[in-house]
Amino acid sequence: MSTTSRPVTMEKITNLCKRRGFVFQSSEIYGGLASCWDYGPLGVELKRNITEAWWRDNIVAREDMVGLDSAILMHPKVWEASGHVEGFTDPLVDCKSCKQRFRADQLSGPKCPECGGELTEARQFNLMFRTFMGPVEDTASTIYLRPETAQGIFVNFQNVLNSSRMKIPFGIGQIGKSFRNEITPGNFLFRTREFEQMEIEFFVKPGDDAEWHERWKAERFAWYQRYGIRREHLRLREHGSDELAHYAKGCADVEYEFPFGWSELEGIANRGDFDLRRHSETSGKDLSYFDEETRERYLPYVIEPSAGVGRPLLAFLVDAYDEDVADGEERIVLRLDPRLAPIKAAVFPLLRKAGQPEKALVIRDVLKQHFLVTYDQAGSIGRRYRRQDEIGTPFGITVDHQTMQDDTVTVRDRDTMEQVRMPVERLATELRARLAPPAPPPHDVDGAARAAVE
Ligand code: GAP
């Protein structure tokens, strides 16, 4: 399906996000802060469900992965060693008339795209946010907000090795905030100055890197489909040699077809031994690995699947957005994977009398011990279903006249709108089964995951 035949637009998504409490503009009452966003009550649940799915599938379910949570502030030498002080730059030009700034590599002509004015020569602009540690604001106390979580993993490589029983090949994953002073942020959550990343650094023996790179490309490409993104809206794009980051031997992006075009969700890079070598040289600490079996010592190579959180979240929302007709009325429905949906079920009394609200509240409270469940008694039952459809709640549980006689309820499916009647005592088990995590593919992903790419 192409973008043009989909009902979704960025305007519809941003309106829905604001109206229903997924995402708000940061500091909105002061006019907002450009490219910074706050996750509201539903957005924070969706974000947590995405990061938890990632953590469960990539750390908990695998024998060859461990997790880490390193500090955002790091020794300034880290960023010298990593090449970010010198090389993490974009070419910047200023308009001499209107004073606006642009990325030189994104301009189509020699003049200012806003006012047609003359532009300055391009100069390199470092994307790292700088601040000072302690009370003295001088060069010696300059530190940076990390522009990627990856470096926290590299500088802890020996710590993890010494404190765990991990043997190569193995990986370290972490989720955390990163910051980049982007010159041209935009497209809602797509390019922001503060964002979260889900990163894996997977350490392999040199020579095994090409094979592991292929495996991770296949695994990560399959992951987005496992949580509902349609295959035809995803592609894997290999970088040309002119696009590669300063550390990368090779890279492929998982791209999604957003309403504004195909764009990167995640990069899967082969970083070679760049980072461990640079940190060994700069710190003077030996970061090599001794293989007990082969009696060889080497600097491991690194395969890095690196995703944001905001971009996948936006892709899950865009892909789930649909409009159709239910009971003769138009509805917006978010067909989110139930495991990602912010609220798992809504409980409704059909009538606001005859003991039905009290019964519905008891059901809500019992289910709330297991899942995020809401209660709604306002308006017609049709309107209540619509409200939940719009935020992607997969199950609607209705208490009616029959409930009061035989302790059964109807469970409505958001997507098919079919209703089945079931005993109240079966609800928790039934919902738990429908919300169970997918069986992960065998982590030797040659089979299912690879087939998904081909
Ligand atoms: N450690 C490697 C690294 O950071 P990257 O391609 O610069 O690689 C990885 O970033 C991912 O982080 C991207 O695929 C994207 O999902 C997310 N990301 C990067 N910059 C971002 C920004 N300004 N706003 C939102 N997400 C961003």
GROMACS .gro file of C-alpha atoms and ligand atoms in nm:
model
  481
    1MET     CA    1   0.000   0.000   0.000
    2SER     CA    2   0.143   0.343  -0.082
    3THR     CA    3   0.133   0.646   0.147
    4THR     CA    4  -0.128   0.822  -0.067
    5SER     CA    5  -0.395   0.555  -0.010
    6ARG     CA    6  -0.358   0.566   0.369
    7PRO     CA    7  -0.595   0.784   0.573
    8VAL     CA    8  -0.314   0.900   0.799
    9THR     CA    9  -0.145   1.241   0.784
   10MET     CA   10   0.100   1.399   1.028
   11GLU     CA   11  -0.161   1.660   1.113
   12LYS     CA   12  -0.410   1.391   1.215
   13ILE     CA   13  -0.146   1.221   1.429
   14THR     CA   14  -0.032   1.538   1.606
   15ASN     CA   15  -0.395   1.642   1.668
   16LEU     CA   16  -0.483   1.301   1.809
   17CYS     CA   17  -0.171   1.302   2.026
   18LYS     CA   18  -0.261   1.637   2.179
   19ARG     CA   19  -0.638   1.576   2.205
   20ARG     CA   20  -0.606   1.241   2.379
   21GLY     CA   21  -0.293   1.300   2.587
   22PHE     CA   22  -0.021   1.108   2.404
   23VAL     CA   23   0.218   1.398   2.342
   24PHE     CA   24   0.220   1.766   2.439
   25GLN     CA   25   0.449   2.048   2.332
   26SER     CA   26   0.713   2.110   2.600
   27SER     CA   27   0.654   2.425   2.810
   28GLU     CA   28   0.340   2.496   2.608
   29ILE     CA   29   0.204   2.764   2.845
   30TYR     CA   30   0.517   2.969   2.768
   31GLY     CA   31   0.474   2.934   2.394
   32GLY     CA   32   0.653   2.596   2.371
   33LEU     CA   33   1.018   2.503   2.332
   34ALA     CA   34   1.108   2.413   1.975
   35SER     CA   35   1.145   2.040   1.902
   36CYS     CA   36   1.093   1.931   2.264
   37TRP     CA   37   0.793   1.718   2.354
   38ASP     CA   38   0.634   1.581   2.671
   39TYR     CA   39   0.467   1.241   2.683
   40GLY     CA   40   0.120   1.261   2.840
   41PRO     CA   41  -0.066   0.990   3.034
   42LEU     CA   42  -0.125   0.770   2.727
   43GLY     CA   43   0.206   0.851   2.557
   44VAL     CA   44   0.411   0.751   2.858
   45GLU     CA   45   0.234   0.411   2.868
   46LEU     CA   46   0.291   0.353   2.497
   47LYS     CA   47   0.656   0.452   2.534
   48ARG     CA   48   0.703   0.222   2.834
   49ASN     CA   49   0.541  -0.067   2.647
   50ILE     CA   50   0.778  -0.015   2.352
   51THR     CA   51   1.092   0.004   2.569
   52GLU     CA   52   0.977  -0.294   2.777
   53ALA     CA   53   0.914  -0.502   2.464
   54TRP     CA   54   1.260  -0.408   2.337
   55TRP     CA   55   1.424  -0.491   2.672
   56ARG     CA   56   1.238  -0.820   2.706
   57ASP     CA   57   1.316  -0.937   2.352
   58ASN     CA   58   1.677  -0.818   2.336
   59ILE     CA   59   1.803  -0.860   2.692
   60VAL     CA   60   1.578  -1.087   2.898
   61ALA     CA   61   1.501  -1.346   2.630
   62ARG     CA   62   1.861  -1.384   2.510
   63GLU     CA   63   2.148  -1.569   2.670
   64ASP     CA   64   2.409  -1.356   2.498
   65MET     CA   65   2.294  -1.012   2.619
   66VAL     CA   66   2.313  -0.812   2.942
   67GLY     CA   67   2.183  -0.466   3.030
   68LEU     CA   68   2.344  -0.144   3.154
   69ASP     CA   69   2.234   0.200   3.267
   70SER     CA   70   2.527   0.441   3.246
   71ALA     CA   71   2.535   0.809   3.343
   72ILE     CA   72   2.443   1.079   3.094
   73LEU     CA   73   2.738   1.292   3.206
   74MET     CA   74   3.074   1.135   3.123
   75HIS     CA   75   3.440   1.230   3.141
   76PRO     CA   76   3.513   1.480   2.859
   77LYS     CA   77   3.796   1.256   2.734
   78VAL     CA   78   3.529   1.004   2.630
   79TRP     CA   79   3.411   1.241   2.358
   80GLU     CA   80   3.764   1.314   2.242
   81ALA     CA   81   3.836   0.942   2.212
   82SER     CA   82   3.507   0.867   2.041
   83GLY     CA   83   3.572   1.132   1.776
   84HIS     CA   84   3.265   1.337   1.869
   85VAL     CA   85   3.456   1.653   1.969
   86GLU     CA   86   3.627   1.661   1.632
   87GLY     CA   87   3.385   1.488   1.400
   88PHE     CA   88   3.027   1.510   1.526
   89THR     CA   89   2.947   1.817   1.321
   90ASP     CA   90   2.712   1.943   1.052
   91PRO     CA   91   2.805   2.211   0.798
   92LEU     CA   92   2.620   2.531   0.887
   93VAL     CA   93   2.550   2.849   0.689
   94ASP     CA   94   2.390   3.177   0.804
   95CYS     CA   95   2.171   3.404   0.595
   96LYS     CA   96   2.328   3.752   0.592
   97SER     CA   97   1.983   3.916   0.560
   98CYS     CA   98   1.734   3.728   0.781
   99LYS     CA   99   2.001   3.568   1.007
  100GLN     CA  100   1.846   3.221   0.991
  101ARG     CA  101   2.076   2.919   1.000
  102PHE     CA  102   2.063   2.615   0.772
  103ARG     CA  103   2.246   2.290   0.718
  104ALA     CA  104   2.454   2.350   0.407
  105ASP     CA  105   2.413   1.989   0.293
  106GLN     CA  106   2.032   2.024   0.294
  107LEU     CA  107   2.008   2.335   0.075
  108SER     CA  108   1.906   2.303  -0.288
  109GLY     CA  109   2.059   2.632  -0.410
  110PRO     CA  110   2.318   2.898  -0.319
  111LYS     CA  111   2.061   3.144  -0.170
  112CYS     CA  112   1.862   3.156   0.158
  113PRO     CA  113   1.550   2.937   0.117
  114GLU     CA  114   1.350   3.177   0.338
  115CYS     CA  115   1.427   3.522   0.196
  116GLY     CA  116   1.660   3.465  -0.101
  117GLY     CA  117   1.942   3.646   0.083
  118GLU     CA  118   2.314   3.579   0.053
  119LEU     CA  119   2.459   3.296   0.263
  120THR     CA  120   2.787   3.284   0.457
  121GLU     CA  121   3.056   3.026   0.387
  122ALA     CA  122   2.982   2.689   0.551
  123ARG     CA  123   3.147   2.620   0.886
  124GLN     CA  124   3.140   2.306   1.099
  125PHE     CA  125   2.894   2.315   1.390
  126ASN     CA  126   2.933   2.060   1.671
  127LEU     CA  127   2.602   1.900   1.767
  128MET     CA  128   2.692   1.822   2.129
  129PHE     CA  129   2.528   2.027   2.405
  130ARG     CA  130   2.793   2.172   2.634
  131THR     CA  131   2.768   2.262   2.999
  132PHE     CA  132   2.999   2.304   3.301
  133MET     CA  133   3.063   2.070   3.591
  134GLY     CA  134   3.093   2.252   3.924
  135PRO     CA  135   3.090   2.624   3.998
  136VAL     CA  136   3.365   2.738   3.758
  137GLU     CA  137   3.265   2.798   3.398
  138ASP     CA  138   3.593   2.745   3.211
  139THR     CA  139   3.737   2.509   2.952
  140ALA     CA  140   3.867   2.270   3.216
  141SER     CA  141   3.517   2.216   3.355
  142THR     CA  142   3.339   2.178   3.020
  143ILE     CA  143   3.140   1.859   2.987
  144TYR     CA  144   2.883   1.737   2.736
  145LEU     CA  145   2.535   1.589   2.743
  146ARG     CA  146   2.588   1.254   2.572
  147PRO     CA  147   2.487   1.250   2.204
  148GLU     CA  148   2.456   0.867   2.208
  149THR     CA  149   2.426   0.609   2.486
  150ALA     CA  150   2.679   0.384   2.310
  151GLN     CA  151   2.991   0.532   2.470
  152GLY     CA  152   2.866   0.442   2.818
  153ILE     CA  153   2.873   0.081   2.702
  154PHE     CA  154   3.224   0.094   2.552
  155VAL     CA  155   3.383   0.249   2.860
  156ASN     CA  156   3.220  -0.022   3.075
  157PHE     CA  157   3.322  -0.312   2.849
  158GLN     CA  158   3.593  -0.435   3.090
  159ASN     CA  159   3.372  -0.383   3.395
  160VAL     CA  160   3.099  -0.601   3.248
  161LEU     CA  161   3.351  -0.862   3.136
  162ASN     CA  162   3.517  -0.876   3.479
  163SER     CA  163   3.192  -0.889   3.673
  164SER     CA  164   2.991  -1.132   3.462
  165ARG     CA  165   3.054  -1.462   3.291
  166MET     CA  166   2.992  -1.326   2.942
  167LYS     CA  167   3.208  -1.460   2.663
  168ILE     CA  168   3.239  -1.330   2.312
  169PRO     CA  169   3.011  -1.317   2.116
  170PHE     CA  170   2.793  -1.118   2.356
  171GLY     CA  171   2.623  -0.781   2.375
  172ILE     CA  172   2.536  -0.502   2.616
  173GLY     CA  173   2.212  -0.308   2.575
  174GLN     CA  174   2.088   0.011   2.728
  175ILE     CA  175   1.800   0.255   2.704
  176GLY     CA  176   1.848   0.619   2.790
  177LYS     CA  177   1.833   0.985   2.699
  178SER     CA  178   2.062   1.143   2.442
  179PHE     CA  179   2.093   1.504   2.333
  180ARG     CA  180   2.190   1.667   2.003
  181ASN     CA  181   2.178   2.033   1.917
  182GLU     CA  182   2.022   1.956   1.577
  183ILE     CA  183   2.026   2.248   1.334
  184THR     CA  184   1.703   2.142   1.165
  185PRO     CA  185   1.484   1.943   1.403
  186GLY     CA  186   1.131   1.868   1.291
  187ASN     CA  187   0.856   1.632   1.184
  188PHE     CA  188   0.713   1.610   1.534
  189LEU     CA  189   0.892   1.332   1.731
  190PHE     CA  190   1.113   1.237   1.437
  191ARG     CA  191   1.405   1.474   1.492
  192THR     CA  192   1.427   1.632   1.835
  193ARG     CA  193   1.708   1.776   2.044
  194GLU     CA  194   1.641   1.554   2.344
  195PHE     CA  195   1.547   1.194   2.268
  196GLU     CA  196   1.569   0.842   2.403
  197GLN     CA  197   1.773   0.564   2.246
  198MET     CA  198   1.763   0.184   2.269
  199GLU     CA  199   2.114   0.072   2.180
  200ILE     CA  200   2.299  -0.259   2.161
  201GLU     CA  201   2.674  -0.297   2.129
  202PHE     CA  202   2.738  -0.659   2.030
  203PHE     CA  203   3.102  -0.768   2.064
  204VAL     CA  204   3.233  -1.030   1.821
  205LYS     CA  205   3.560  -1.181   1.710
  206PRO     CA  206   3.711  -0.992   1.412
  207GLY     CA  207   3.621  -1.190   1.104
  208ASP     CA  208   3.284  -1.294   1.247
  209ASP     CA  209   3.152  -0.936   1.215
  210ALA     CA  210   3.001  -0.962   0.867
  211GLU     CA  211   2.790  -1.262   0.965
  212TRP     CA  212   2.671  -1.102   1.291
  213HIS     CA  213   2.591  -0.782   1.106
  214GLU     CA  214   2.358  -0.978   0.876
  215ARG     CA  215   2.196  -1.153   1.171
  216TRP     CA  216   2.124  -0.830   1.355
  217LYS     CA  217   1.987  -0.662   1.043
  218ALA     CA  218   1.744  -0.951   1.000
  219GLU     CA  219   1.650  -0.964   1.368
  220ARG     CA  220   1.584  -0.592   1.401
  221PHE     CA  221   1.393  -0.576   1.073
  222ALA     CA  222   1.167  -0.857   1.195
  223TRP     CA  223   1.115  -0.693   1.537
  224TYR     CA  224   0.909  -0.404   1.403
  225GLN     CA  225   0.682  -0.645   1.218
  226ARG     CA  226   0.641  -0.859   1.528
  227TYR     CA  227   0.473  -0.557   1.693
  228GLY     CA  228   0.243  -0.483   1.404
  229ILE     CA  229   0.419  -0.258   1.154
  230ARG     CA  230   0.321  -0.369   0.806
  231ARG     CA  231   0.597  -0.522   0.596
  232GLU     CA  232   0.519  -0.298   0.298
  233HIS     CA  233   0.590   0.013   0.509
  234LEU     CA  234   0.939  -0.107   0.606
  235ARG     CA  235   1.261  -0.138   0.413
  236LEU     CA  236   1.626  -0.204   0.486
  237ARG     CA  237   1.857   0.046   0.317
  238GLU     CA  238   2.234   0.001   0.294
  239HIS     CA  239   2.440   0.319   0.342
  240GLY     CA  240   2.660   0.442   0.062
  241SER     CA  241   3.027   0.492   0.160
  242ASP     CA  242   2.975   0.873   0.154
  243GLU     CA  243   2.700   0.849   0.421
  244LEU     CA  244   2.888   0.643   0.680
  245ALA     CA  245   2.946   0.790   1.028
  246HIS     CA  246   3.311   0.848   1.125
  247TYR     CA  247   3.323   0.520   1.321
  248ALA     CA  248   3.139   0.287   1.082
  249LYS     CA  249   3.274   0.019   0.847
  250GLY     CA  250   2.924  -0.040   0.713
  251CYS     CA  251   2.566   0.046   0.806
  252ALA     CA  252   2.209  -0.037   0.711
  253ASP     CA  253   1.901   0.155   0.820
  254VAL     CA  254   1.560   0.013   0.896
  255GLU     CA  255   1.338   0.272   0.730
  256TYR     CA  256   0.966   0.336   0.767
  257GLU     CA  257   0.736   0.502   0.517
  258PHE     CA  258   0.614   0.800   0.720
  259PRO     CA  259   0.361   1.046   0.572
  260PHE     CA  260   0.664   1.269   0.500
  261GLY     CA  261   0.849   0.991   0.318
  262TRP     CA  262   1.086   0.700   0.384
  263SER     CA  263   1.301   0.779   0.689
  264GLU     CA  264   1.532   0.606   0.936
  265LEU     CA  265   1.394   0.423   1.240
  266GLU     CA  266   1.712   0.246   1.339
  267GLY     CA  267   2.069   0.213   1.217
  268ILE     CA  268   2.257  -0.117   1.233
  269ALA     CA  269   2.628  -0.039   1.203
  270ASN     CA  270   2.947  -0.238   1.196
  271ARG     CA  271   3.173  -0.018   1.412
  272GLY     CA  272   3.475  -0.248   1.375
  273ASP     CA  273   3.716  -0.202   1.667
  274PHE     CA  274   3.706   0.179   1.635
  275ASP     CA  275   3.569   0.257   1.980
  276LEU     CA  276   3.755   0.003   2.193
  277ARG     CA  277   4.079   0.092   2.014
  278ARG     CA  278   4.033   0.465   2.065
  279HIS     CA  279   3.939   0.422   2.433
  280SER     CA  280   4.238   0.190   2.488
  281GLU     CA  281   4.472   0.446   2.332
  282THR     CA  282   4.324   0.749   2.509
  283SER     CA  283   4.281   0.597   2.857
  284GLY     CA  284   4.594   0.382   2.848
  285LYS     CA  285   4.383   0.085   2.969
  286ASP     CA  286   4.401  -0.240   2.778
  287LEU     CA  287   4.048  -0.316   2.654
  288SER     CA  288   4.141  -0.629   2.461
  289TYR     CA  289   3.972  -0.965   2.514
  290PHE     CA  290   4.147  -1.293   2.588
  291ASP     CA  291   3.976  -1.595   2.438
  292GLU     CA  292   4.036  -1.884   2.683
  293GLU     CA  293   3.952  -2.150   2.426
  294THR     CA  294   4.171  -2.038   2.138
  295ARG     CA  295   4.429  -1.866   2.366
  296GLU     CA  296   4.405  -1.559   2.140
  297ARG     CA  297   4.398  -1.195   2.247
  298TYR     CA  298   4.217  -0.941   2.029
  299LEU     CA  299   4.016  -0.618   2.026
  300PRO     CA  300   3.658  -0.722   1.957
  301TYR     CA  301   3.461  -0.581   1.667
  302VAL     CA  302   3.122  -0.429   1.740
  303ILE     CA  303   2.786  -0.462   1.569
  304GLU     CA  304   2.552  -0.185   1.683
  305PRO     CA  305   2.173  -0.195   1.637
  306SER     CA  306   2.079   0.158   1.748
  307ALA     CA  307   1.718   0.277   1.758
  308GLY     CA  308   1.548   0.581   1.899
  309VAL     CA  309   1.227   0.549   2.099
  310GLY     CA  310   1.040   0.852   1.960
  311ARG     CA  311   1.077   0.743   1.598
  312PRO     CA  312   0.948   0.388   1.649
  313LEU     CA  313   0.668   0.528   1.869
  314LEU     CA  314   0.567   0.762   1.588
  315ALA     CA  315   0.586   0.476   1.336
  316PHE     CA  316   0.369   0.251   1.555
  317LEU     CA  317   0.110   0.530   1.584
  318VAL     CA  318   0.114   0.612   1.213
  319ASP     CA  319   0.088   0.248   1.110
  320ALA     CA  320  -0.196   0.183   1.355
  321TYR     CA  321  -0.402   0.487   1.256
  322ASP     CA  322  -0.718   0.401   1.066
  323GLU     CA  323  -1.060   0.545   0.992
  324ASP     CA  324  -1.365   0.329   0.926
  325VAL     CA  325  -1.736   0.305   0.990
  326ALA     CA  326  -1.872   0.129   1.299
  327ASP     CA  327  -2.246   0.088   1.356
  328GLY     CA  328  -2.316   0.349   1.088
  329GLU     CA  329  -2.080   0.605   1.248
  330GLU     CA  330  -1.735   0.711   1.135
  331ARG     CA  331  -1.465   0.626   1.383
  332ILE     CA  332  -1.092   0.675   1.425
  333VAL     CA  333  -0.928   0.355   1.541
  334LEU     CA  334  -0.569   0.294   1.647
  335ARG     CA  335  -0.502  -0.067   1.557
  336LEU     CA  336  -0.203  -0.088   1.792
  337ASP     CA  337  -0.066  -0.426   1.883
  338PRO     CA  338  -0.248  -0.506   2.213
  339ARG     CA  339   0.088  -0.547   2.388
  340LEU     CA  340   0.181  -0.189   2.299
  341ALA     CA  341  -0.162  -0.032   2.358
  342PRO     CA  342  -0.153   0.212   2.653
  343ILE     CA  343  -0.478   0.087   2.808
  344LYS     CA  344  -0.553  -0.283   2.775
  345ALA     CA  345  -0.926  -0.287   2.850
  346ALA     CA  346  -1.214  -0.054   2.932
  347VAL     CA  347  -1.503  -0.164   3.153
  348PHE     CA  348  -1.849  -0.019   3.086
  349PRO     CA  349  -2.181  -0.059   3.265
  350LEU     CA  350  -2.450  -0.062   2.997
  351LEU     CA  351  -2.684   0.128   3.232
  352ARG     CA  352  -2.604   0.367   3.513
  353LYS     CA  353  -2.836   0.176   3.748
  354ALA     CA  354  -2.947  -0.175   3.852
  355GLY     CA  355  -2.615  -0.244   4.024
  356GLN     CA  356  -2.426  -0.239   3.692
  357PRO     CA  357  -2.181   0.046   3.777
  358GLU     CA  358  -2.087  -0.120   4.107
  359LYS     CA  359  -2.029  -0.455   3.933
  360ALA     CA  360  -1.822  -0.288   3.657
  361LEU     CA  361  -1.606  -0.110   3.916
  362VAL     CA  362  -1.530  -0.440   4.092
  363ILE     CA  363  -1.424  -0.594   3.758
  364ARG     CA  364  -1.205  -0.292   3.684
  365ASP     CA  365  -1.036  -0.315   4.022
  366VAL     CA  366  -0.967  -0.688   3.988
  367LEU     CA  367  -0.823  -0.649   3.638
  368LYS     CA  368  -0.620  -0.345   3.742
  369GLN     CA  369  -0.404  -0.575   3.952
  370HIS     CA  370  -0.274  -0.718   3.624
  371PHE     CA  371  -0.314  -0.451   3.352
  372LEU     CA  372  -0.391  -0.085   3.296
  373VAL     CA  373  -0.771  -0.087   3.278
  374THR     CA  374  -1.014   0.205   3.270
  375TYR     CA  375  -1.381   0.258   3.357
  376ASP     CA  376  -1.627   0.471   3.163
  377GLN     CA  377  -1.997   0.528   3.222
  378ALA     CA  378  -2.043   0.860   3.040
  379GLY     CA  379  -2.256   0.875   2.722
  380SER     CA  380  -2.402   0.607   2.497
  381ILE     CA  381  -2.224   0.273   2.480
  382GLY     CA  382  -2.138   0.345   2.114
  383ARG     CA  383  -1.964   0.670   2.207
  384ARG     CA  384  -1.777   0.497   2.484
  385TYR     CA  385  -1.649   0.231   2.240
  386ARG     CA  386  -1.542   0.507   1.996
  387ARG     CA  387  -1.345   0.688   2.269
  388GLN     CA  388  -1.149   0.371   2.340
  389ASP     CA  389  -1.105   0.282   1.971
  390GLU     CA  390  -0.938   0.618   1.915
  391ILE     CA  391  -0.668   0.545   2.173
  392GLY     CA  392  -0.620   0.184   2.070
  393THR     CA  393  -0.774   0.002   2.370
  394PRO     CA  394  -0.801  -0.355   2.239
  395PHE     CA  395  -1.081  -0.488   2.462
  396GLY     CA  396  -1.416  -0.340   2.573
  397ILE     CA  397  -1.587  -0.523   2.859
  398THR     CA  398  -1.957  -0.451   2.906
  399VAL     CA  399  -2.163  -0.525   3.214
  400ASP     CA  400  -2.533  -0.561   3.124
  401HIS     CA  401  -2.860  -0.702   3.249
  402GLN     CA  402  -2.743  -1.060   3.195
  403THR     CA  403  -2.425  -1.000   3.396
  404MET     CA  404  -2.636  -0.941   3.703
  405GLN     CA  405  -2.797  -1.284   3.657
  406ASP     CA  406  -2.520  -1.518   3.542
  407ASP     CA  407  -2.191  -1.327   3.606
  408THR     CA  408  -2.094  -1.312   3.239
  409VAL     CA  409  -1.986  -1.004   3.041
  410THR     CA  410  -1.939  -0.924   2.674
  411VAL     CA  411  -1.585  -0.866   2.548
  412ARG     CA  412  -1.566  -0.654   2.233
  413ASP     CA  413  -1.265  -0.671   2.002
  414ARG     CA  414  -1.149  -0.326   1.887
  415ASP     CA  415  -1.058  -0.437   1.535
  416THR     CA  416  -1.334  -0.681   1.438
  417MET     CA  417  -1.592  -0.524   1.673
  418GLU     CA  418  -1.709  -0.880   1.745
  419GLN     CA  419  -1.845  -0.944   2.093
  420VAL     CA  420  -1.815  -1.269   2.282
  421ARG     CA  421  -1.974  -1.347   2.614
  422MET     CA  422  -1.759  -1.498   2.886
  423PRO     CA  423  -1.769  -1.558   3.261
  424VAL     CA  424  -1.620  -1.277   3.470
  425GLU     CA  425  -1.389  -1.527   3.641
  426ARG     CA  426  -1.223  -1.605   3.304
  427LEU     CA  427  -1.147  -1.242   3.214
  428ALA     CA  428  -0.800  -1.210   3.367
  429THR     CA  429  -0.677  -1.541   3.219
  430GLU     CA  430  -0.821  -1.460   2.878
  431LEU     CA  431  -0.669  -1.111   2.866
  432ARG     CA  432  -0.336  -1.238   2.991
  433ALA     CA  433  -0.327  -1.493   2.709
  434ARG     CA  434  -0.410  -1.230   2.448
  435LEU     CA  435  -0.146  -0.991   2.584
  436ALA     CA  436   0.133  -1.247   2.616
  437PRO     CA  437   0.464  -1.149   2.456
  438PRO     CA  438   0.532  -1.312   2.122
  439ALA     CA  439   0.754  -1.614   2.130
  440PRO     CA  440   1.087  -1.465   2.025
  441PRO     CA  441   1.246  -1.632   1.726
  442PRO     CA  442   1.539  -1.856   1.812
  443HIS     CA  443   1.816  -1.605   1.862
  444ASP     CA  444   2.010  -1.778   1.594
  445VAL     CA  445   1.791  -1.584   1.356
  446ASP     CA  446   1.893  -1.755   1.034
  447GLY     CA  447   1.543  -1.895   0.999
  448ALA     CA  448   1.229  -1.695   1.062
  449ALA     CA  449   1.376  -1.349   1.099
  450ARG     CA  450   1.596  -1.378   0.794
  451ALA     CA  451   1.303  -1.502   0.588
  452ALA     CA  452   1.110  -1.189   0.690
  453VAL     CA  453   1.369  -0.967   0.522
  454GLU     CA  454   1.401  -1.170   0.207
  455GAP     N1  455   2.519   0.512   1.851
  455GAP     C1  456   2.484   0.527   1.713
  455GAP     C2  457   2.389   0.634   1.689
  455GAP     O1  458   2.355   0.712   1.778
  455GAP     P1  459   2.240   0.740   1.501
  455GAP     O2  460   2.201   0.686   1.366
  455GAP     O3  461   2.295   0.878   1.507
  455GAP     O4  462   2.341   0.634   1.562
  455GAP     C3  463   2.051   0.609   1.620
  455GAP     O5  464   2.114   0.731   1.597
  455GAP     C4  465   1.901   0.627   1.629
  455GAP     O6  466   1.869   0.726   1.727
  455GAP     C5  467   1.834   0.677   1.500
  455GAP     O7  468   1.806   0.570   1.412
  455GAP     C6  469   1.709   0.741   1.553
  455GAP     O8  470   1.607   0.645   1.576
  455GAP     C7  471   1.754   0.797   1.686
  455GAP     N2  472   1.786   0.940   1.672
  455GAP     C8  473   1.904   0.995   1.633
  455GAP     N3  474   1.896   1.129   1.633
  455GAP     C9  475   1.771   1.160   1.671
  455GAP    C10  476   1.699   1.285   1.690
  455GAP     N4  477   1.759   1.403   1.672
  455GAP     N5  478   1.569   1.279   1.728
  455GAP    C11  479   1.510   1.159   1.750
  455GAP     N6  480   1.570   1.041   1.734
  455GAP    C12  481   1.700   1.041   1.695
   0.00000   0.00000   0.00000
